[in-house]
């Protein structure tokens, strides 16, 4: 099978984007892992599949992690998605509606090339994240080998655990992040964010992503971290998020309001690959 693909990145969080509208695409987990492999394939954190919408939206957006598992949401990928369909002539609209496993999102292509996405409302109820807890709380103790840690738990269409740390550069992202990702209290595993507050309008963030490991940036992780920080009274309602791949702007007015994310989306190269 020969596939045309586009390699894209949002703040270094990189994607293989496939047009499932103009070419027939059926991939199993092994094939997705091969495409994502940085030595034997193209290399990416996630594979994004563009499909025709099943309902009244403009497109359907499917997301597969590097391990081949399908997931509900990806914020950096959403920005690349709208850039892709616009650049490839699949739509003339600057704002589109996209179906995902977690609901419909509406990215908007800005004049300067950045993309703003309404990421929907954050979810705090444990059973909806999903997270095993007796009741909703601002923070939760989480038992790990050696000592417990304190996390906030929130869903941005996919589950996130957020840890506030004094120095994100020295945070145990790889070791502790892997333990939290597969913790039994998160039945569908979890993305793990390490948040350092610089001031009330600026944070540094590293994220250990479910099924991908640490990435240079994570859009939903940035949203979850800012939401957790605002909920804890640490942050204002609009925050600059500095990741290892670059900067995002996240806004949330609290209560029942949606989270807004603005950042870049860039095409790296295009090509074909035989599977």
Coordinates of C-alpha atoms in Angstrom, one line a residue, residues 11 168-169 194-199 201-207 214-218 221-223 225-226 235 239-250 262:
X11 CA 5.7 23.5 18.7
X168 CA 10.2 21.8 35.8
X169 CA 13.7 21.3 34.3
X194 CA 4.6 19.1 35.2
X195 CA 3.8 22.7 35.8
X196 CA 6.1 25.5 37.1
X197 CA 4.4 28.8 37.9
X198 CA 6.7 31.7 36.7
X199 CA 4.1 34.4 37.5
X201 CA 0.4 35.0 33.5
X202 CA 3.2 32.6 32.6
X203 CA 4.0 29.0 33.2
X204 CA 6.6 26.4 32.1
X205 CA 5.3 23.0 31.2
X206 CA 6.6 19.5 30.4
X207 CA 4.2 16.7 29.5
X214 CA 7.5 13.1 26.8
X215 CA 6.8 15.4 23.8
X216 CA 8.1 18.9 23.0
X217 CA 4.6 20.3 23.5
X218 CA 1.1 19.1 24.3
X221 CA -1.8 19.3 28.3
X222 CA -1.3 23.1 28.2
X223 CA -5.0 23.6 28.5
X225 CA -2.3 22.7 33.3
X226 CA -3.7 26.3 33.0
X235 CA -3.0 31.9 37.7
X239 CA -1.6 32.5 30.4
X240 CA 1.5 32.1 28.3
X241 CA 2.6 28.5 28.4
X242 CA 6.3 27.9 27.6
X243 CA 7.0 24.3 26.4
X244 CA 10.3 22.9 25.2
X245 CA 9.0 23.3 21.6
X246 CA 7.7 26.9 21.9
X247 CA 4.8 29.0 23.4
X248 CA 1.0 28.7 23.5
X249 CA -1.5 31.1 24.8
X250 CA -4.3 29.5 26.8
X262 CA -3.8 29.8 20.3

